[in-house]
């Protein structure tokens, strides 16, 4: 599920009276029941051991186990005919999209799906009406792209999210005006510039970003010819019922793609009364907040990451007399090897360095003795050796390497401290205090806290010697 479905149950955030909120909850419950009835009518087969409801979920809606579930059990099956994408939407719209396929091409490949979902969302007689009525106006979507810039920038500086949001907004504006709007104007009998405007386009993008599924190049199961499609990429699609599941890194269910249908399968035993969780993949907290509007508290997200900006390694190397004299020349060489860049970073995970090849190359070139470096040819590229950059193996690296890596990490930490000086106090807060924060403030803190902890662990392991 997307951002709104991740807010704790006790935090309504509706800003309406108790009686009004009760009416809203009743309507939401009715919509949910109508959706489940629609699923049955459309041939979606649901295991009697699970249901979708708002009570019992970690968020506003989720899938709950009504009985004990064994690993490997199928929780539900969705026929491919029920999926919402450009080829399955209203026939006349699908035909127009196919006819203009070339003119709708973009880097993301999303425009046809966005237009299809926009049309179905505003079509009261849409086949997917009970499904789309769960998201009546997309008002619950709350990814950072909808935050006021004056709030977002201070909260998310240094995390990588603000830059990603700015890229998204530029791309959305460009794709709408350059690609989608000409199609809308051309097909005025189906679309309306007034109704299918930039705001709806933006909210549809966020809906697809948060709720869609992307099929792997080859089927997960039941496909004897999967190797033939290894190079093919698939655009996202909307999968009713599958997006009712919330995400955590330590999930207990997974969506399997087959030729005729998609199946949600339990990946471990699930106890009665427990929530069924899907996974969106190995996604860091900053990506979760950026794309879905929520984050997990440290250390729950085992896939969390942080970037050490390349420039901080350069700055650290310049402070060491042994490297400073030829540092600019060596850095230029590393840029030519595409090991570093002006605005890039080394990705660090919970268990150590993930960008091992780039870090190895950078540390190797920086610390080469002058004679060896001078003899490097323009095509010479140090190849990774046996060094491991997992936290537990950092102690085996040369001392100079550990010093440079720890120094770059400390510079990243200092930047966090300068940008968010109150975070260290917030990190020691009891859960009750964190719960008082707005969901935006709390999730932003989770992102910053996780990134800070990863850096601190890296520095600590760099200091260990045997």
Coordinates of C-alpha atoms in Angstrom, one line a residue:
X1 CA 0.0 0.0 0.0
X2 CA 1.0 3.6 -0.4
X3 CA 1.7 6.4 2.1
X4 CA -1.8 6.9 3.5
X5 CA -2.2 3.2 4.3
X6 CA 1.0 3.4 6.4
X7 CA -0.2 5.9 9.0
X8 CA -0.9 4.3 12.4
X9 CA -4.5 3.5 13.0
X10 CA -4.8 5.9 15.9
X11 CA -3.7 8.9 13.8
X12 CA -6.7 9.8 11.7
X13 CA -5.3 13.2 10.4
X14 CA -8.8 13.9 9.0
X15 CA -9.3 17.2 10.7
X16 CA -13.1 16.5 11.0
X17 CA -15.5 16.1 13.9
X18 CA -15.8 12.7 15.6
X19 CA -19.2 12.1 14.1
X20 CA -18.0 13.1 10.7
X21 CA -15.0 10.8 11.1
X22 CA -17.3 8.0 12.1
X23 CA -19.3 8.5 8.8
X24 CA -16.1 8.5 6.9
X25 CA -14.9 5.2 8.4
X26 CA -18.3 3.7 7.7
X27 CA -18.0 4.8 4.0
X28 CA -14.5 3.4 3.8
X29 CA -15.7 0.1 5.2
X30 CA -18.5 0.0 2.7
X31 CA -16.2 0.8 -0.1
X32 CA -13.9 -2.0 1.0
X33 CA -16.8 -4.5 1.1
X34 CA -17.9 -3.4 -2.4
X35 CA -14.4 -3.9 -3.6
X36 CA -14.1 -7.4 -2.2
X37 CA -17.5 -8.3 -3.8
X38 CA -16.2 -6.9 -7.1
X39 CA -13.0 -9.0 -6.8
X40 CA -15.2 -12.1 -6.5
X41 CA -17.2 -11.1 -9.5
X42 CA -14.1 -10.5 -11.6
X43 CA -12.7 -14.0 -10.8
X44 CA -10.1 -13.0 -8.2
X45 CA -9.9 -16.1 -6.0
X46 CA -9.3 -15.2 -2.3
X47 CA -8.2 -17.8 0.3
X48 CA -10.9 -17.9 3.1
X49 CA -8.1 -17.6 5.6
X50 CA -7.5 -13.9 4.7
X51 CA -9.5 -10.7 4.4
X52 CA -8.9 -7.0 3.7
X53 CA -10.0 -4.6 6.4
X54 CA -9.1 -1.5 8.3
X55 CA -9.1 -3.0 11.8
X56 CA -6.1 -5.1 12.8
X57 CA -3.8 -3.5 10.3
X58 CA -0.7 -1.5 11.1
X59 CA -2.2 1.2 8.9
X60 CA -5.6 2.3 7.6
X61 CA -6.1 -0.8 5.5
X62 CA -4.3 -4.2 5.1
X63 CA -4.7 -8.0 4.7
X64 CA -5.3 -9.9 7.9
X65 CA -5.0 -13.7 8.5
X66 CA -8.3 -15.1 9.8
X67 CA -6.7 -18.5 10.5
X68 CA -3.2 -20.0 10.7
X69 CA -1.5 -20.0 7.2
X70 CA 1.3 -22.3 6.2
X71 CA 4.3 -21.3 4.2
X72 CA 3.6 -21.8 0.5
X73 CA -0.1 -21.3 0.7
X74 CA -1.7 -19.2 -2.0
X75 CA -3.5 -16.2 -0.4
X76 CA -5.2 -15.1 -3.6
X77 CA -5.0 -15.4 -7.4
X78 CA -5.6 -12.4 -9.7
X79 CA -6.4 -13.2 -13.4
X80 CA -4.3 -11.2 -15.8
X81 CA -7.6 -10.0 -17.4
X82 CA -8.3 -8.0 -14.2
X83 CA -5.0 -6.1 -14.2
X84 CA -5.3 -2.4 -15.2
X85 CA -2.8 -1.3 -17.9
X86 CA -3.0 0.3 -21.3
X87 CA -4.0 -2.9 -23.1
X88 CA -6.8 -3.8 -20.7
X89 CA -8.4 -0.4 -20.1
X90 CA -11.6 0.8 -22.0
X91 CA -11.3 -0.7 -25.5
X92 CA -11.5 2.7 -27.3
X93 CA -8.9 4.2 -25.1
X94 CA -6.6 1.1 -25.5
X95 CA -6.9 1.4 -29.3
X96 CA -6.0 5.1 -29.3
X97 CA -3.1 4.5 -27.0
X98 CA -1.8 1.7 -29.2
X99 CA -2.2 3.9 -32.3
X100 CA -0.1 6.7 -30.7
X101 CA 2.3 4.3 -29.1
X102 CA 5.4 5.9 -30.7
X103 CA 4.4 9.5 -29.8
X104 CA 3.8 8.5 -26.2
X105 CA 7.3 7.1 -25.6
X106 CA 9.2 8.6 -22.7
X107 CA 12.2 7.6 -20.7
X108 CA 10.0 6.2 -17.9
X109 CA 7.6 4.5 -20.2
X110 CA 4.7 5.4 -17.8
X111 CA 2.7 7.8 -19.9
X112 CA 0.3 5.3 -21.5
X113 CA -0.5 3.8 -18.1
X114 CA -1.0 7.2 -16.6
X115 CA -3.4 8.2 -19.3
X116 CA -5.3 4.9 -19.0
X117 CA -5.6 5.3 -15.2
X118 CA -6.6 8.9 -15.5
X119 CA -9.4 7.9 -17.9
X120 CA -10.7 5.1 -15.8
X121 CA -10.5 7.2 -12.6
X122 CA -12.8 9.9 -14.1
X123 CA -15.1 7.4 -15.9
X124 CA -18.0 6.7 -13.5
X125 CA -18.9 3.5 -15.5
X126 CA -15.4 2.1 -15.4
X127 CA -15.0 -1.6 -15.0
X128 CA -12.5 -0.9 -12.2
X129 CA -14.9 1.6 -10.4
X130 CA -15.1 -0.4 -7.1
X131 CA -11.3 -0.7 -7.1
X132 CA -10.7 3.0 -7.9
X133 CA -13.3 4.1 -5.4
X134 CA -10.9 3.0 -2.7
X135 CA -8.9 6.1 -3.8
X136 CA -11.7 8.6 -4.6
X137 CA -9.5 11.7 -5.1
X138 CA -6.0 10.5 -4.3
X139 CA -6.2 12.9 -1.4
X140 CA -4.6 10.4 1.0
X141 CA -1.4 10.2 -1.1
X142 CA 1.3 12.0 0.8
X143 CA 4.7 11.4 -0.8
X144 CA 7.1 14.3 -0.3
X145 CA 6.3 15.6 -3.8
X146 CA 3.1 16.9 -2.1
X147 CA 4.8 18.6 0.8
X148 CA 5.3 22.3 0.9
X149 CA 8.9 23.0 -0.2
X150 CA 9.5 25.2 2.8
X151 CA 8.8 22.2 5.0
X152 CA 10.3 19.4 2.8
X153 CA 13.7 21.0 2.3
X154 CA 14.7 21.4 6.0
X155 CA 13.3 18.0 6.9
X156 CA 14.9 16.0 4.1
X157 CA 18.2 17.8 3.4
X158 CA 21.1 15.5 3.1
X159 CA 19.0 12.4 2.6
X160 CA 18.8 12.4 -1.2
X161 CA 15.0 12.7 -1.2
X162 CA 14.7 16.4 -2.0
X163 CA 16.8 16.1 -5.1
X164 CA 14.7 13.1 -6.2
X165 CA 11.5 15.0 -5.7
X166 CA 12.8 17.9 -7.8
X167 CA 13.7 15.5 -10.6
X168 CA 10.3 13.9 -10.4
X169 CA 8.4 17.3 -10.6
X170 CA 10.5 18.4 -13.6
X171 CA 9.9 15.1 -15.4
X172 CA 6.2 15.2 -14.6
X173 CA 5.8 18.7 -15.9
X174 CA 7.7 17.9 -19.1
X175 CA 6.0 14.6 -19.8
X176 CA 2.5 16.1 -19.3
X177 CA 3.0 19.2 -21.5
X178 CA 5.2 17.6 -24.2
X179 CA 3.6 14.1 -24.4
X180 CA 0.3 13.6 -22.5
X181 CA -1.4 17.0 -23.2
X182 CA -1.1 16.6 -27.0
X183 CA -2.7 13.2 -26.8
X184 CA -5.5 14.6 -24.6
X185 CA -6.1 17.4 -27.0
X186 CA -6.1 15.0 -30.0
X187 CA -8.7 12.8 -28.2
X188 CA -11.0 15.4 -26.9
X189 CA -14.0 13.0 -27.3
X190 CA -12.5 10.9 -24.5
X191 CA -10.4 13.4 -22.5
X192 CA -10.8 16.9 -21.2
X193 CA -8.0 19.4 -20.7
X194 CA -10.0 20.8 -17.7
X195 CA -10.6 17.4 -16.1
X196 CA -7.4 15.7 -17.1
X197 CA -5.1 18.5 -16.0
X198 CA -1.6 18.6 -14.6
X199 CA -2.7 18.2 -11.0
X200 CA -4.6 15.0 -11.8
X201 CA -1.6 13.8 -13.9
X202 CA 0.7 14.4 -10.9
X203 CA -1.6 12.6 -8.5
X204 CA -2.0 9.7 -10.9
X205 CA 1.8 9.5 -11.1
X206 CA 2.0 9.3 -7.3
X207 CA -0.8 6.7 -7.2
X208 CA 1.1 4.5 -9.8
X209 CA 4.4 5.1 -8.0
X210 CA 2.9 3.9 -4.7
X211 CA 0.5 1.1 -5.7
X212 CA 1.7 -0.4 -9.0
X213 CA 3.7 -3.6 -9.6
X214 CA 6.4 -4.1 -12.2
X215 CA 6.8 -7.6 -13.7
X216 CA 10.3 -9.0 -13.9
X217 CA 11.6 -9.5 -17.5
X218 CA 10.8 -13.2 -17.2
X219 CA 7.9 -14.9 -15.4
X220 CA 8.5 -16.1 -11.9
X221 CA 6.6 -19.4 -12.7
X222 CA 4.8 -21.4 -15.3
X223 CA 7.0 -20.0 -18.2
X224 CA 9.0 -22.4 -20.2
X225 CA 10.2 -19.7 -22.6
X226 CA 11.3 -17.1 -20.0
X227 CA 14.8 -16.9 -21.4
X228 CA 13.5 -15.4 -24.7
X229 CA 12.3 -12.3 -22.8
X230 CA 15.3 -11.6 -20.7
X231 CA 16.1 -8.3 -22.4
X232 CA 12.4 -7.2 -22.4
X233 CA 11.4 -4.6 -19.8
X234 CA 7.8 -4.2 -18.6
X235 CA 6.1 -1.0 -17.6
X236 CA 4.2 -1.0 -14.3
X237 CA 0.6 -2.2 -13.9
X238 CA -2.2 -1.9 -11.4
X239 CA -3.0 -5.2 -9.6
X240 CA -6.2 -5.0 -7.6
X241 CA -6.1 -6.7 -4.2
X242 CA -2.3 -7.2 -4.3
X243 CA -1.9 -3.5 -3.5
X244 CA -4.0 -4.0 -0.4
X245 CA -1.0 -5.5 1.4
X246 CA 1.3 -3.2 3.3
X247 CA 5.1 -3.4 3.1
X248 CA 7.8 -4.2 5.5
X249 CA 11.4 -5.4 4.8
X250 CA 10.8 -8.6 6.8
X251 CA 7.7 -9.6 4.7
X252 CA 5.8 -12.8 5.0
X253 CA 4.2 -12.9 1.5
X254 CA 5.3 -12.4 -2.1
X255 CA 3.6 -11.8 -5.5
X256 CA 4.3 -14.5 -8.1
X257 CA 3.8 -13.8 -11.8
X258 CA 2.4 -16.5 -14.1
X259 CA 1.2 -16.6 -17.7
X260 CA -2.5 -16.5 -16.9
X261 CA -2.6 -15.1 -13.4
X262 CA -0.7 -13.6 -10.5
X263 CA -0.5 -15.3 -7.1
X264 CA 0.2 -13.9 -3.6
X265 CA 2.0 -16.7 -1.7
X266 CA 3.0 -16.9 1.9
X267 CA 6.7 -17.1 2.3
X268 CA 6.5 -18.2 5.9
X269 CA 4.0 -19.4 8.4
X270 CA 1.5 -16.7 9.4
X271 CA -0.4 -16.8 12.7
X272 CA -4.1 -16.1 12.9
X273 CA -4.7 -12.4 13.6
X274 CA -1.4 -11.4 12.1
X275 CA -1.1 -9.0 9.2
X276 CA 0.1 -10.2 5.8
X277 CA 2.9 -8.1 4.5
X278 CA 4.2 -8.0 0.9
X279 CA 7.6 -6.5 -0.1
X280 CA 8.3 -3.9 -2.7
X281 CA 11.8 -5.1 -3.0
X282 CA 15.1 -4.3 -1.3
X283 CA 14.3 -0.6 -0.8
X284 CA 16.1 1.8 1.4
X285 CA 14.1 4.1 3.8
X286 CA 14.8 7.2 1.7
X287 CA 13.3 5.4 -1.3
X288 CA 10.3 4.3 0.7
X289 CA 9.5 7.8 1.8
X290 CA 10.1 9.2 -1.6
X291 CA 8.0 6.7 -3.5
X292 CA 5.4 5.5 -0.9
X293 CA 5.3 8.1 1.8
X294 CA 6.5 6.1 4.8
X295 CA 9.7 4.7 6.4
X296 CA 10.6 2.0 8.9
X297 CA 12.2 2.7 12.2
X298 CA 15.8 1.7 12.6
X299 CA 16.8 -1.1 12.5
X300 CA 13.7 -2.7 11.0
X301 CA 14.5 -1.9 7.4
X302 CA 17.4 -4.3 6.7
X303 CA 17.8 -2.8 3.2
X304 CA 18.4 0.7 4.4
X305 CA 21.3 2.7 2.8
X306 CA 23.1 6.0 2.9
X307 CA 25.3 7.7 0.4
X308 CA 28.8 9.0 1.2
X309 CA 29.3 11.8 -1.3
X310 CA 32.3 11.2 -3.5
X311 CA 33.4 14.8 -2.8
X312 CA 33.9 13.9 0.9
X313 CA 36.4 11.3 0.1
X314 CA 38.3 13.8 -2.1
X315 CA 38.2 16.4 0.8
X316 CA 39.4 13.8 3.2
X317 CA 42.3 12.7 0.9
X318 CA 43.4 16.3 0.5
X319 CA 44.0 16.5 4.3
X320 CA 46.6 13.7 4.2
X321 CA 50.1 14.9 3.2
X322 CA 50.9 11.5 1.6
X323 CA 48.1 12.0 -1.0
X324 CA 47.4 15.7 -1.3
X325 CA 50.2 16.6 -3.7
X326 CA 48.8 14.6 -6.6
X327 CA 45.2 14.3 -5.5
X328 CA 43.6 16.5 -8.2
X329 CA 45.4 14.5 -10.9
X330 CA 44.4 11.1 -9.3
X331 CA 40.8 12.3 -8.9
X332 CA 40.6 13.2 -12.5
X333 CA 41.8 9.8 -13.4
X334 CA 39.1 8.2 -11.2
X335 CA 36.5 10.3 -12.9
X336 CA 37.7 9.0 -16.3
X337 CA 37.3 5.5 -14.9
X338 CA 33.7 6.5 -13.8
X339 CA 34.5 5.4 -10.3
X340 CA 33.6 8.9 -8.9
X341 CA 31.7 11.9 -10.1
X342 CA 31.1 15.5 -9.0
X343 CA 27.6 14.7 -7.6
X344 CA 27.7 11.0 -7.0
X345 CA 28.1 8.9 -3.8
X346 CA 29.3 5.6 -2.5
X347 CA 26.3 3.5 -1.3
X348 CA 26.6 2.1 2.2
X349 CA 24.2 -0.5 3.6
X350 CA 23.4 -2.0 7.0
X351 CA 26.2 -4.5 6.7
X352 CA 28.9 -2.4 5.0
X353 CA 29.8 -0.9 1.7
X354 CA 27.6 -1.9 -1.2
X355 CA 29.5 0.0 -3.9
X356 CA 32.5 -2.3 -3.4
X357 CA 34.1 -1.9 -6.8
X358 CA 33.9 1.9 -6.9
X359 CA 35.2 2.2 -3.3
X360 CA 38.0 -0.3 -4.0
X361 CA 39.1 1.6 -7.1
X362 CA 39.0 5.0 -5.4
X363 CA 41.0 3.9 -2.4
X364 CA 43.5 1.9 -4.5
X365 CA 44.2 4.8 -6.8
X366 CA 44.4 7.4 -4.0
X367 CA 46.9 5.4 -2.0
X368 CA 49.1 4.1 -4.8
X369 CA 52.8 5.1 -4.3
X370 CA 53.9 7.8 -6.7
X371 CA 56.0 5.5 -8.9
X372 CA 53.2 3.0 -9.4
X373 CA 50.7 5.7 -10.1
X374 CA 53.0 7.4 -12.6
X375 CA 53.3 4.1 -14.5
X376 CA 49.6 3.7 -14.9
X377 CA 48.5 3.8 -18.5
X378 CA 45.3 5.6 -19.7
X379 CA 43.5 2.3 -20.0
X380 CA 44.8 0.8 -16.8
X381 CA 42.0 0.1 -14.3
X382 CA 42.8 -1.5 -11.0
X383 CA 40.6 -4.6 -10.8
X384 CA 39.0 -5.6 -7.5
X385 CA 41.0 -8.1 -5.5
X386 CA 40.1 -10.2 -2.4
X387 CA 39.3 -7.2 -0.2
X388 CA 35.8 -7.3 1.4
X389 CA 34.0 -4.2 2.4
X390 CA 31.5 -5.8 4.7
X391 CA 31.6 -4.3 8.2
X392 CA 33.0 -7.4 9.7
X393 CA 35.9 -7.5 7.2
X394 CA 36.8 -3.8 7.2
X395 CA 39.5 -4.5 9.9
X396 CA 41.4 -6.4 7.2
X397 CA 41.8 -3.4 4.9
X398 CA 45.0 -1.3 4.9
X399 CA 45.0 1.3 7.7
X400 CA 45.2 4.1 5.1
X401 CA 42.1 2.8 3.4
X402 CA 40.1 2.6 6.7
X403 CA 41.2 6.0 7.6
X404 CA 40.1 7.6 4.4
X405 CA 36.7 5.7 4.5
X406 CA 36.1 6.6 8.1
X407 CA 37.0 10.2 7.4
X408 CA 34.6 10.5 4.5
X409 CA 31.9 8.9 6.6
X410 CA 32.6 11.3 9.5
X411 CA 32.3 14.3 7.0
X412 CA 28.9 12.9 6.0
X413 CA 27.9 12.6 9.6
X414 CA 29.0 16.2 10.3
X415 CA 26.8 17.4 7.5
X416 CA 23.9 15.6 9.1
X417 CA 24.7 17.2 12.5
X418 CA 24.9 20.6 10.9
X419 CA 21.7 20.2 9.0
X420 CA 19.7 18.5 11.7
X421 CA 21.3 19.4 15.1
X422 CA 18.3 18.2 17.2
X423 CA 18.2 14.7 15.8
X424 CA 20.4 13.2 18.4
X425 CA 17.9 14.2 21.1
X426 CA 15.0 12.9 19.1
X427 CA 16.7 9.5 18.6
X428 CA 16.7 9.0 22.3
X429 CA 13.0 9.7 22.6
X430 CA 10.7 7.0 23.9
X431 CA 8.1 5.6 21.5
X432 CA 5.4 7.6 23.1
X433 CA 7.2 10.8 22.3
X434 CA 7.9 9.8 18.7
X435 CA 4.2 8.9 18.3
X436 CA 3.3 12.5 19.0
X437 CA 5.2 13.7 15.9
X438 CA 3.2 14.2 12.7
X439 CA 3.6 11.3 10.3
X440 CA 5.8 13.5 8.0
X441 CA 8.1 14.5 10.8
X442 CA 8.3 10.9 12.2
X443 CA 9.1 9.3 8.8
X444 CA 11.6 12.0 8.0
X445 CA 13.3 11.3 11.3
X446 CA 13.3 7.6 10.6
X447 CA 15.1 8.2 7.3
X448 CA 17.7 10.5 8.9
X449 CA 18.1 8.3 11.9
X450 CA 18.7 5.2 9.8
X451 CA 21.3 6.9 7.6
X452 CA 23.1 8.3 10.6
X453 CA 23.2 4.9 12.3
X454 CA 24.6 3.2 9.2
X455 CA 27.4 5.8 9.0
X456 CA 28.2 5.5 12.7
X457 CA 28.5 1.7 12.4
X458 CA 30.8 2.0 9.4
X459 CA 33.1 4.4 11.3
X460 CA 33.1 2.1 14.3
X461 CA 34.1 -0.9 12.2
X462 CA 36.8 1.1 10.5
X463 CA 38.4 1.7 13.8
X464 CA 38.6 -2.0 14.8
X465 CA 42.0 -3.7 14.5
X466 CA 43.0 -7.3 15.3

